Amino acid sequence: MSIQSGAVPKVIRLYLELSQYPTLAPRIRQRMREELFTRGIIRPDEFEQEVEQKAIQSQLREGLTDPVSQESPDTWDLRLRSIRDNLTDFYFGYNLPHDLLDEIVRETIAHPASEQAFRLSFNPELAPWDVLFEQGELYENALPEERADVEHHLREIIVVLIKAMISDQLAFVRVAREYFTMKDLRDIFTHRISRGKIGGKAAGMLLAYKVLQREGRARGIDVDSLIRIPESWYLASDAFYAFRSRNNLISYMNQKYKRPEQMIADYPEAHEAYINGRFPEHIAERLQELIFVVGKHPLIVRSSSLLEDNFETSFAGKYDSFFLPNQGSPAENLKALMDAIARIYASVIRPDVLIYRDQMGLTDYDERMAILIQKVEGERYGRYFFPSFAGVGFSENPYRWNKRIRREDGMLRMVVGLGTRAVDRVAEDYPRMVALSHPELRPEPTPEMVRRYSQRFIDVIDMEANTFRTLPLHEVLSTDYPGLGAIMSLDRDGYIQPMARRSLSMRLDQMVVTFDKLLQQGQLASLMRDALDVLEQAYHRPVDVEFA
C-alpha cells in the first residue's frame, strides 16, 4: 500500500475526529471495517495479513533484531491493535465519503452499547482475542431469552478460541465445543504463557474434566467433591519457536528427514545445544512469576506436544516429564524449571521419536511442543512428598485373567507413591492390577505369587535433598503412616490378611502392598469405572487416564 498525497488530509481529518471519542472509537472503527469489507474494498484476510506485515516492519524499524523472542505477547497484541486502527483510518479515509463516517458516529452514539454489542458485527475468525472474549462473555452472561438469539454466535466464538488456543484437530473440536464455556477458555488464557496452542496433553486433560463435570453429574457422580485436576499452567507452542530462534537451533529442524543412523549420530550434539539454550526474556519473566506463585510446592513439567493425545495416534512415553522438588532458592527453582523445559524441547528430535513419527505417517507434520506445568498431587510425610497411591486407568481391560471379568468395565494399574511406576513398567517391581468389574479378583492365585508380584519400591520427592528418588518402601513408610491400612495387608504364616488394627509389634517387612481394604470399600473402583465409561462414551473410543 502506498499513501498518495491527496488522501493524507482525509486520513488526518478522520483521525482527529475519532480522537474526540476515546471510549467509542473502538466500536466506530469496527463499523468502519465492516463497511470496507462489505463494499469489497479489501477482504478481511487481506486486511489482517497487511496488519501483521506492517507490525513486523515496525518491529524492525524499532531495532528488534529478533522480534519473536524480544517482544512479549502483550506488547505484540498492543502493536497489532495500533497498526489495525491506523490502517482502518487510511482505507476508510481514502476510499469512502466522510458523510458515511458521520452516519456511523451518530448510529454508535444513538444506540446503547448493550444493544450494539449484542449484534455480532465482525468475523470471529479474524477478530483479535480480546474482542472475542469480550463478545463471548457478553453472550454467555445474557438472560435466557436474549441468549437464545445469539447461541449460534457464541458457539462460533468458542470454536474459534478452541482452535486458536487449544487444538485445531477437528475430531477434538467437535467434542470440545459441546463442553467448553467462555469461563473455561478465560481460565486457560490466564494460565497460558506465550502465544500459540497449549498442546495435546493439556487439551486432553481439560476436555476430560469438562466431560466428567457435565456427564458425570448426570450419572450421579459427585464430581465436585471427588474429582479435580491439579493447578496447571501452559507454556504455549510459540515459546518453542522463540527458544529455537533465540539459540540458533534452526539447523536441527529437519533431523526428521535424515536417515536413522544419521539422526542417531547427530543427536548428542543437538541435545547439548538444546539443553544449553537460553530463554527469551519475556518467557523467563513469566516463568519467574510462576515460581513465585507456586512457592515451595513440588512441580511436574510435562510435554504437551500437539501430536500427543491425538485421537488417531498415541505418543505415550515418547517425550520426557520431570518432577521438580522446588525446594531451592527462587533462582535455583527457576533454573531447574527452565532446564526441564529445555530437555523436553530436546526430546522432539530424539531418534526414537522421529522414527515413530515416520511409522505413523507424521514426518511432514511441523512438530510444535507446548509444556504442561502442574502442581504435584500428594502430601509430605517425613522428608518425602508423594500421594498415597497413583496409577493409570483404562476404559477397556485387555487382561481377562478370570471369566467373570468384563472387558468393557476397564482396569487400573496402581502403586503407592508417585504414579511413575504404574505408567512405566519397571523390572522386578509390580503395580496392583485391578479389574474394575471385579476389583477383589487378583491375577495371582496364591499368597506366594501375591508376595512375589507386589510393589517393593516407591517413587518420591525428597524435600530435604531437593531431588526425585526411588527407595525401598520400608525406608519411606512407617507403621504410623495414616493410610497404611488401606494400602497394605499383613503377611503372616503363609496368609495375606487385612490389617484389622495396628499394634506396637507390627513391622513393615511383615506387610505387602495389596490395596485390598481400599478396593473392598468399593467407592474407588465404582468411581473409576463410571468415570472411564463416561469418557469413553463422550470420545466414542477407548480412553486411558492418569490419577493420584
Coordinates of C-alpha atoms in Angstrom, one line a residue:
M1 CA 0.0 0.0 0.0
S2 CA 1.4 3.4 -0.9
I3 CA -0.1 6.6 0.6
Q4 CA -1.0 9.2 -2.1
S5 CA -0.8 12.8 -1.2
G6 CA -4.4 13.5 -2.0
A7 CA -5.6 11.1 0.7
V8 CA -3.5 12.3 3.6
P9 CA -5.7 15.3 4.6
K10 CA -8.7 12.9 4.6
V11 CA -7.0 10.5 6.9
I12 CA -5.7 13.2 9.2
R13 CA -9.2 14.7 9.5
L14 CA -10.7 11.3 10.2
Y15 CA -8.0 10.5 12.8
L16 CA -8.6 13.9 14.6
E17 CA -12.3 13.4 14.6
L18 CA -12.1 9.9 16.1
S19 CA -9.8 11.2 18.8
Q20 CA -12.8 13.1 20.2
Y21 CA -14.5 9.8 21.0
P22 CA -11.9 7.9 23.1
T23 CA -14.3 5.3 24.5
L24 CA -16.4 4.9 21.4
A25 CA -13.5 4.8 18.9
P26 CA -13.0 1.0 19.0
R27 CA -16.7 0.4 18.2
I28 CA -16.7 3.1 15.5
R29 CA -13.6 1.6 13.8
Q30 CA -15.1 -1.8 13.9
R31 CA -18.1 -0.5 12.0
M32 CA -15.7 1.3 9.6
R33 CA -14.0 -2.1 8.9
E34 CA -17.4 -3.7 8.3
E35 CA -18.1 -1.1 5.6
L36 CA -14.8 -1.7 4.0
F37 CA -15.3 -5.5 3.9
T38 CA -18.9 -5.5 2.8
R39 CA -18.3 -3.0 0.0
G40 CA -15.4 -5.1 -1.3
I41 CA -12.7 -2.5 -0.9
I42 CA -10.5 -5.1 0.8
R43 CA -11.1 -8.7 2.0
P44 CA -10.8 -9.4 5.8
D45 CA -8.0 -11.9 5.3
E46 CA -6.0 -9.4 3.1
F47 CA -6.6 -6.7 5.7
E48 CA -5.3 -8.8 8.6
Q49 CA -2.4 -10.0 6.6
E50 CA -1.3 -6.4 5.9
V51 CA -1.8 -5.6 9.6
E52 CA 0.7 -8.3 10.5
Q53 CA 3.2 -7.4 7.8
K54 CA 3.3 -3.8 8.9
A55 CA 3.5 -4.8 12.5
I56 CA 6.6 -6.8 11.7
Q57 CA 8.1 -4.0 9.7
S58 CA 7.5 -1.6 12.7
Q59 CA 9.4 -4.1 14.9
L60 CA 12.4 -4.0 12.6
R61 CA 12.3 -0.1 12.4
E62 CA 12.3 0.0 16.2
G63 CA 15.5 -2.1 16.3
L64 CA 14.2 -5.5 17.3
T65 CA 16.7 -7.9 15.7
D66 CA 14.8 -11.0 16.9
P67 CA 11.1 -9.9 17.2
V68 CA 9.8 -13.3 18.3
S69 CA 12.0 -13.5 21.3
Q70 CA 12.4 -9.8 22.2
E71 CA 8.7 -8.8 22.3
S72 CA 6.2 -10.1 24.8
P73 CA 2.8 -11.3 23.6
D74 CA 1.0 -8.4 25.3
T75 CA 3.3 -5.9 23.5
W76 CA 2.7 -7.6 20.2
D77 CA -1.1 -7.5 20.7
L78 CA -0.8 -3.8 21.5
R79 CA 1.3 -3.3 18.3
L80 CA -1.3 -5.1 16.2
R81 CA -4.2 -3.0 17.6
S82 CA -2.4 0.2 16.9
I83 CA -1.5 -0.8 13.3
R84 CA -5.1 -2.1 12.7
D85 CA -6.6 1.2 13.8
N86 CA -4.2 3.2 11.6
L87 CA -4.8 1.0 8.6
T88 CA -8.6 1.3 9.2
D89 CA -8.4 5.1 9.1
F90 CA -6.3 5.1 6.0
Y91 CA -8.5 2.7 3.9
F92 CA -11.7 4.4 5.1
G93 CA -10.4 7.9 4.5
Y94 CA -9.1 7.1 1.1
N95 CA -12.0 5.1 -0.2
L96 CA -15.2 6.2 1.5
P97 CA -17.0 9.6 1.9
H98 CA -16.7 11.4 5.2
D99 CA -20.5 11.6 5.4
L100 CA -20.5 7.8 6.0
L101 CA -18.3 8.3 9.0
D102 CA -20.7 10.9 10.4
E103 CA -23.5 8.4 9.9
I104 CA -21.5 5.6 11.8
V105 CA -20.7 8.0 14.6
R106 CA -24.4 9.1 15.0
E107 CA -25.5 5.5 15.0
T108 CA -22.9 4.5 17.6
I109 CA -23.9 7.4 19.9
A110 CA -27.7 6.8 19.4
H111 CA -27.7 3.1 20.3
P112 CA -26.8 2.0 23.8
A113 CA -23.6 -0.1 24.0
S114 CA -25.6 -3.2 25.1
E115 CA -27.8 -3.1 22.0
Q116 CA -24.9 -2.7 19.7
A117 CA -22.8 -5.2 21.5
F118 CA -25.4 -7.9 21.1
R119 CA -25.2 -7.6 17.3
L120 CA -22.2 -9.7 16.0
S121 CA -20.6 -7.1 13.8
F122 CA -17.3 -8.8 13.0
N123 CA -15.9 -12.0 11.6
P124 CA -14.8 -14.1 14.6
E125 CA -12.1 -15.9 12.5
L126 CA -10.3 -12.6 12.0
A127 CA -11.0 -10.7 15.3
P128 CA -8.5 -10.1 18.0
W129 CA -8.8 -12.3 21.0
D130 CA -9.7 -9.5 23.4
V131 CA -12.7 -8.8 21.2
L132 CA -13.7 -12.4 21.1
F133 CA -13.5 -12.8 24.9
E134 CA -15.5 -9.6 25.4
Q135 CA -18.2 -10.6 23.0
G136 CA -18.4 -14.2 24.0
E137 CA -18.7 -13.4 27.7
L138 CA -21.4 -10.9 26.9
Y139 CA -23.4 -13.6 25.1
E140 CA -22.7 -16.2 27.8
N141 CA -23.9 -14.0 30.6
A142 CA -27.0 -12.8 28.8
L143 CA -30.5 -13.5 30.1
P144 CA -32.0 -16.8 28.8
E145 CA -34.4 -15.1 26.3
E146 CA -31.6 -13.0 24.9
R147 CA -29.1 -15.8 24.8
A148 CA -31.3 -18.0 22.7
D149 CA -31.0 -15.5 19.8
V150 CA -27.2 -15.4 19.9
E151 CA -26.4 -19.0 20.8
H152 CA -25.0 -19.7 17.3
H153 CA -22.7 -16.7 17.6
L154 CA -21.5 -17.8 21.0
R155 CA -20.8 -21.3 19.6
E156 CA -18.7 -19.9 16.7
I157 CA -16.7 -17.7 19.1
I158 CA -16.0 -20.7 21.3
V159 CA -14.9 -22.8 18.3
V160 CA -12.6 -20.1 17.1
L161 CA -10.9 -19.8 20.5
I162 CA -10.6 -23.5 20.9
K163 CA -8.9 -23.8 17.5
A164 CA -6.6 -20.9 18.2
M165 CA -5.7 -21.7 21.8
I166 CA -6.1 -25.4 22.4
S167 CA -6.3 -27.6 19.3
D168 CA -7.3 -27.4 15.7
Q169 CA -7.9 -31.1 15.3
L170 CA -11.5 -31.3 14.0
A171 CA -12.1 -34.5 15.9
F172 CA -11.2 -32.8 19.1
V173 CA -13.0 -29.6 18.3
R174 CA -16.3 -31.5 17.6
V175 CA -16.3 -32.8 21.1
A176 CA -14.8 -29.8 22.9
R177 CA -17.3 -27.3 21.5
E178 CA -20.1 -29.0 23.4
Y179 CA -18.3 -28.7 26.8
F180 CA -16.1 -25.7 27.0
T181 CA -17.5 -22.4 28.1
M182 CA -16.2 -18.8 27.8
K183 CA -15.3 -19.0 31.5
D184 CA -13.2 -22.2 30.9
L185 CA -11.4 -20.5 28.0
R186 CA -10.7 -17.4 30.0
D187 CA -9.2 -19.5 32.8
I188 CA -7.0 -21.3 30.2
F189 CA -6.0 -17.9 28.8
T190 CA -5.0 -16.5 32.2
H191 CA -2.8 -19.6 32.9
R192 CA -1.2 -19.5 29.5
I193 CA 2.4 -18.3 28.9
S194 CA 3.4 -17.1 25.3
R195 CA 1.3 -17.4 22.2
G196 CA 0.2 -20.5 20.4
K197 CA -1.7 -23.7 21.4
I198 CA -1.4 -25.4 24.8
G199 CA -0.8 -28.9 23.3
G200 CA -2.4 -32.3 23.2
K201 CA -1.8 -33.5 26.8
A202 CA -3.2 -30.3 28.3
A203 CA -6.1 -30.3 25.9
G204 CA -7.0 -33.9 26.6
M205 CA -6.9 -33.3 30.4
L206 CA -9.1 -30.2 30.3
L207 CA -11.6 -31.8 28.0
A208 CA -11.8 -35.0 30.0
Y209 CA -12.5 -32.9 33.1
K210 CA -15.2 -30.9 31.4
V211 CA -16.9 -34.1 30.1
L212 CA -16.9 -35.5 33.7
Q213 CA -18.3 -32.4 35.1
R214 CA -21.4 -32.5 32.9
E215 CA -21.9 -36.1 32.0
G216 CA -20.6 -37.4 35.3
R217 CA -23.1 -35.3 37.3
A218 CA -25.9 -36.6 35.1
R219 CA -24.8 -40.2 36.0
G220 CA -24.8 -39.3 39.7
I221 CA -21.1 -38.9 40.2
D222 CA -20.2 -36.3 42.9
V223 CA -17.6 -34.8 40.6
D224 CA -17.2 -31.6 42.6
S225 CA -16.1 -33.3 45.8
L226 CA -14.4 -36.4 44.3
I227 CA -12.6 -35.3 41.2
R228 CA -10.4 -32.4 40.3
I229 CA -7.4 -31.6 38.1
P230 CA -4.1 -30.2 39.5
E231 CA -3.5 -26.5 39.3
S232 CA -1.9 -26.1 35.9
W233 CA 0.0 -23.6 33.7
Y234 CA 0.5 -23.9 29.9
L235 CA 3.7 -22.8 28.1
A236 CA 2.2 -22.5 24.7
S237 CA 3.7 -23.8 21.4
D238 CA 5.1 -20.4 20.1
A239 CA 7.6 -20.4 23.0
F240 CA 9.2 -23.4 21.4
Y241 CA 9.8 -21.4 18.2
A242 CA 11.1 -18.5 20.2
F243 CA 13.5 -20.7 22.0
R244 CA 14.8 -22.3 18.8
S245 CA 15.2 -18.9 17.2
R246 CA 17.0 -17.3 20.2
N247 CA 19.5 -20.2 20.3
N248 CA 20.0 -20.6 16.6
L249 CA 18.6 -24.2 16.6
I250 CA 17.1 -23.9 13.2
S251 CA 19.8 -26.2 11.7
Y252 CA 18.3 -29.1 13.7
M253 CA 14.7 -28.6 12.5
N254 CA 15.0 -31.2 9.7
Q255 CA 16.5 -34.1 11.6
K256 CA 13.3 -35.9 10.8
Y257 CA 14.3 -36.2 7.1
K258 CA 17.6 -37.8 7.7
R259 CA 18.4 -41.5 7.7
P260 CA 18.0 -43.1 11.1
E261 CA 21.8 -43.7 11.5
Q262 CA 22.4 -40.0 10.8
M263 CA 19.7 -39.0 13.4
I264 CA 21.4 -41.1 16.0
A265 CA 24.9 -39.7 15.2
D266 CA 23.7 -36.1 15.3
Y267 CA 21.6 -36.3 18.4
P268 CA 24.2 -35.9 21.2
E269 CA 25.4 -32.6 19.7
A270 CA 21.8 -31.4 19.0
H271 CA 20.7 -32.4 22.6
E272 CA 23.6 -30.5 24.1
A273 CA 22.7 -27.4 22.0
Y274 CA 19.1 -27.5 23.3
I275 CA 19.8 -28.0 27.0
N276 CA 22.4 -25.2 27.0
G277 CA 19.9 -22.8 25.3
R278 CA 18.6 -19.6 26.9
F279 CA 15.0 -18.5 27.1
P280 CA 13.7 -15.2 25.7
E281 CA 13.4 -12.6 28.4
H282 CA 9.7 -12.2 28.3
I283 CA 9.2 -16.0 28.7
A284 CA 11.8 -16.2 31.5
E285 CA 9.9 -13.4 33.3
R286 CA 6.6 -15.2 33.2
L287 CA 8.2 -18.5 34.4
Q288 CA 9.7 -16.5 37.3
E289 CA 6.3 -15.2 38.2
L290 CA 5.0 -18.8 38.2
I291 CA 7.8 -19.9 40.6
F292 CA 6.8 -17.0 42.9
V293 CA 3.1 -18.1 42.8
V294 CA 3.8 -21.8 43.4
G295 CA 6.2 -21.2 46.3
K296 CA 7.8 -24.4 47.7
H297 CA 5.2 -26.8 46.3
P298 CA 6.7 -29.5 44.0
L299 CA 6.0 -29.3 40.3
I300 CA 5.9 -31.7 37.4
V301 CA 6.9 -30.4 34.0
R302 CA 5.3 -32.5 31.2
S303 CA 5.5 -32.5 27.4
S304 CA 2.3 -31.4 25.7
S305 CA 3.1 -31.8 22.0
L306 CA 0.3 -31.0 19.6
L307 CA 0.8 -34.7 18.5
E308 CA 0.2 -36.0 22.0
D309 CA -3.2 -37.4 23.0
N310 CA -4.2 -37.2 19.3
F311 CA -7.5 -39.0 18.6
E312 CA -5.7 -41.1 15.9
T313 CA -2.2 -41.7 17.3
S314 CA -0.6 -42.1 20.8
F315 CA 2.7 -40.6 21.8
A316 CA 2.5 -42.1 25.3
G317 CA 6.0 -42.3 26.8
K318 CA 7.8 -40.8 23.8
Y319 CA 8.6 -37.4 25.4
D320 CA 10.1 -36.7 28.8
S321 CA 8.5 -35.4 32.0
F322 CA 10.4 -34.1 35.1
F323 CA 9.5 -33.8 38.7
L324 CA 10.9 -30.6 40.4
P325 CA 11.0 -30.6 44.2
N326 CA 11.2 -26.8 44.1
Q327 CA 12.9 -26.5 47.5
G328 CA 15.8 -24.3 46.5
S329 CA 16.1 -20.5 46.2
P330 CA 13.8 -18.8 43.7
A331 CA 16.7 -18.5 41.3
E332 CA 17.6 -22.2 41.7
N333 CA 14.0 -23.2 41.2
L334 CA 13.7 -21.1 38.1
K335 CA 16.8 -22.6 36.6
A336 CA 15.5 -26.1 37.3
L337 CA 12.2 -25.3 35.6
M338 CA 13.9 -23.9 32.5
D339 CA 16.3 -26.8 32.4
A340 CA 13.4 -29.3 32.4
I341 CA 11.6 -27.4 29.7
A342 CA 14.7 -27.3 27.5
R343 CA 15.2 -31.1 27.9
I344 CA 11.6 -31.7 26.9
Y345 CA 12.2 -29.5 23.8
A346 CA 15.3 -31.6 23.0
S347 CA 13.2 -34.8 23.1
V348 CA 11.4 -33.5 19.9
I349 CA 14.4 -34.5 17.9
R350 CA 15.2 -37.7 19.7
P351 CA 15.8 -40.5 17.1
D352 CA 13.2 -42.9 18.6
V353 CA 10.5 -40.1 18.4
L354 CA 11.4 -39.3 14.8
I355 CA 11.3 -42.9 13.8
Y356 CA 7.9 -43.4 15.5
R357 CA 6.6 -40.3 13.7
D358 CA 7.7 -41.8 10.4
Q359 CA 6.0 -45.1 11.2
M360 CA 2.8 -43.2 11.9
G361 CA 3.0 -41.2 8.7
L362 CA 3.6 -37.9 10.6
T363 CA 7.1 -37.0 9.3
D364 CA 5.8 -34.0 7.4
Y365 CA 3.9 -32.6 10.3
D366 CA 5.5 -29.5 11.9
E367 CA 6.1 -30.6 15.5
R368 CA 5.0 -27.9 17.9
M369 CA 5.9 -28.6 21.5
A370 CA 3.9 -27.0 24.3
I371 CA 4.6 -27.6 28.0
L372 CA 2.2 -28.5 30.8
I373 CA 3.4 -27.4 34.3
Q374 CA 1.4 -28.7 37.2
K375 CA 1.5 -28.9 41.0
V376 CA 2.2 -32.4 42.1
E377 CA -0.6 -34.1 43.9
G378 CA 0.3 -35.5 47.3
E379 CA 1.3 -34.7 50.9
R380 CA 4.5 -34.5 52.9
Y381 CA 5.3 -37.5 55.1
G382 CA 8.6 -37.0 57.0
R383 CA 11.1 -35.7 54.5
Y384 CA 9.2 -37.2 51.5
F385 CA 6.4 -35.9 49.3
F386 CA 4.1 -38.3 47.5
P387 CA 0.4 -39.3 47.0
S388 CA -0.9 -42.3 49.0
F389 CA -1.5 -44.0 45.6
A390 CA -1.5 -43.2 41.9
G391 CA -1.8 -45.0 38.7
V392 CA -3.4 -45.4 35.2
G393 CA -6.9 -46.3 34.4
F394 CA -8.1 -47.9 31.1
S395 CA -11.7 -47.9 30.0
E396 CA -11.1 -51.3 28.3
N397 CA -9.5 -54.2 30.1
P398 CA -7.2 -56.2 27.8
Y399 CA -6.3 -58.7 30.5
R400 CA -9.1 -61.1 31.5
W401 CA -7.5 -63.5 34.0
N402 CA -10.9 -64.7 35.1
K403 CA -14.0 -65.5 33.0
R404 CA -16.1 -63.3 35.3
I405 CA -14.1 -60.1 34.4
R406 CA -15.9 -57.8 31.9
R407 CA -13.5 -56.2 29.4
E408 CA -15.8 -53.2 29.0
D409 CA -15.6 -52.2 32.7
G410 CA -11.9 -51.3 32.4
M411 CA -8.9 -51.8 34.7
L412 CA -6.4 -49.9 36.8
R413 CA -2.7 -50.2 37.4
M414 CA -2.0 -48.8 40.9
V415 CA 1.1 -48.1 43.0
V416 CA 1.9 -46.5 46.3
G417 CA 3.6 -43.1 45.8
L418 CA 4.1 -41.2 42.6
G419 CA 2.5 -42.9 39.6
T420 CA 5.7 -43.3 37.5
R421 CA 6.0 -46.9 38.5
A422 CA 2.5 -47.6 37.1
V423 CA 2.9 -45.6 33.9
D424 CA 6.4 -47.0 33.1
R425 CA 6.9 -50.7 33.6
V426 CA 9.7 -51.5 35.9
A427 CA 11.6 -54.8 36.1
E428 CA 11.3 -56.8 39.3
D429 CA 8.6 -54.5 40.7
Y430 CA 4.9 -54.6 40.1
P431 CA 1.8 -52.4 40.2
R432 CA -1.5 -53.8 41.5
M433 CA -3.7 -54.8 38.6
V434 CA -7.4 -54.1 39.3
A435 CA -10.3 -55.4 37.1
L436 CA -13.0 -52.8 37.7
S437 CA -15.8 -55.2 37.1
H438 CA -14.5 -57.4 40.0
P439 CA -11.9 -55.4 42.0
E440 CA -11.5 -58.2 44.5
L441 CA -10.2 -60.7 41.9
R442 CA -6.4 -60.8 41.6
P443 CA -4.4 -62.3 38.7
E444 CA -2.2 -64.0 41.3
P445 CA -3.8 -67.2 42.5
T446 CA -1.7 -67.9 45.6
P447 CA -0.3 -65.9 48.6
E448 CA 3.2 -66.7 47.4
M449 CA 2.5 -65.2 44.0
V450 CA 0.8 -62.1 45.6
R451 CA 4.0 -61.5 47.5
R452 CA 6.2 -62.1 44.5
Y453 CA 4.3 -59.8 42.2
S454 CA 3.8 -56.9 44.6
Q455 CA 5.4 -53.4 44.9
R456 CA 8.7 -53.2 46.8
F457 CA 10.0 -49.7 45.8
I458 CA 8.4 -46.3 45.8
D459 CA 9.0 -43.1 43.8
V460 CA 9.0 -40.0 46.0
I461 CA 10.2 -36.4 46.1
D462 CA 12.9 -36.0 48.7
M463 CA 12.2 -32.5 50.1
E464 CA 15.4 -32.2 52.1
A465 CA 17.7 -33.4 49.3
N466 CA 15.6 -31.5 46.7
T467 CA 15.5 -34.4 44.3
F468 CA 13.4 -37.2 42.9
R469 CA 14.2 -40.6 44.4
T470 CA 13.3 -44.3 44.1
L471 CA 13.6 -46.0 47.5
P472 CA 12.6 -49.3 49.2
L473 CA 9.1 -49.0 50.7
H474 CA 10.3 -49.7 54.2
E475 CA 12.7 -46.7 54.1
V476 CA 9.8 -44.3 53.4
L477 CA 6.8 -45.7 55.2
S478 CA 6.5 -46.5 58.9
T479 CA 3.7 -48.2 60.8
D480 CA 2.4 -44.7 61.8
Y481 CA 1.6 -43.8 58.1
P482 CA -2.0 -42.6 58.1
G483 CA -3.1 -44.6 55.0
L484 CA -1.2 -47.8 55.9
G485 CA -4.3 -50.0 56.5
A486 CA -5.9 -49.1 53.2
I487 CA -2.8 -50.0 51.0
M488 CA -1.1 -52.8 53.0
S489 CA -2.1 -56.2 54.2
L490 CA -0.4 -58.4 56.8
D491 CA 1.8 -61.3 55.5
R492 CA 1.9 -63.9 58.3
D493 CA 2.2 -67.7 58.5
G494 CA 1.7 -68.1 54.7
Y495 CA -1.5 -66.0 54.6
I496 CA -2.2 -62.5 53.5
Q497 CA -4.9 -60.8 55.5
P498 CA -6.4 -57.3 56.1
M499 CA -4.8 -55.2 58.8
A500 CA -7.6 -55.2 61.5
R501 CA -5.7 -52.9 63.9
R502 CA -2.3 -51.5 64.5
S503 CA 0.0 -52.9 67.2
L504 CA 3.4 -52.0 68.5
S505 CA 4.7 -55.3 67.3
M506 CA 3.9 -54.7 63.7
R507 CA 6.8 -54.4 61.3
L508 CA 6.8 -53.2 57.7
D509 CA 8.6 -56.3 56.5
Q510 CA 5.5 -58.3 57.6
M511 CA 3.3 -56.3 55.1
V512 CA 2.7 -56.4 51.4
V513 CA 1.1 -53.8 49.1
T514 CA -2.4 -55.1 48.1
F515 CA -4.8 -52.1 48.3
D516 CA -7.3 -54.8 49.4
K517 CA -9.1 -52.7 52.1
L518 CA -9.2 -49.6 49.8
L519 CA -10.8 -51.7 47.0
Q520 CA -13.1 -53.6 49.3
Q521 CA -14.7 -50.3 50.3
G522 CA -15.9 -50.1 46.7
Q523 CA -16.0 -46.3 46.2
L524 CA -12.7 -46.0 44.3
A525 CA -13.5 -48.9 41.9
S526 CA -17.0 -47.7 41.2
L527 CA -15.9 -44.1 40.7
M528 CA -13.1 -45.0 38.3
R529 CA -15.4 -47.5 36.4
D530 CA -18.1 -44.8 36.0
A531 CA -15.7 -42.0 35.1
L532 CA -13.9 -44.1 32.5
D533 CA -17.2 -45.2 30.9
V534 CA -18.4 -41.6 30.8
L535 CA -15.2 -40.6 29.0
E536 CA -15.3 -43.5 26.5
Q537 CA -18.9 -42.6 25.7
A538 CA -18.0 -39.0 25.0
Y539 CA -14.9 -39.7 23.0
H540 CA -16.5 -42.7 21.1
R541 CA -13.4 -44.7 21.6
P542 CA -11.4 -46.4 24.5
V543 CA -9.5 -43.9 26.8
D544 CA -6.9 -44.0 29.5
V545 CA -6.3 -41.6 32.3
E546 CA -3.6 -41.0 34.9
F547 CA -4.8 -40.4 38.5
A548 CA -3.5 -39.8 42.0

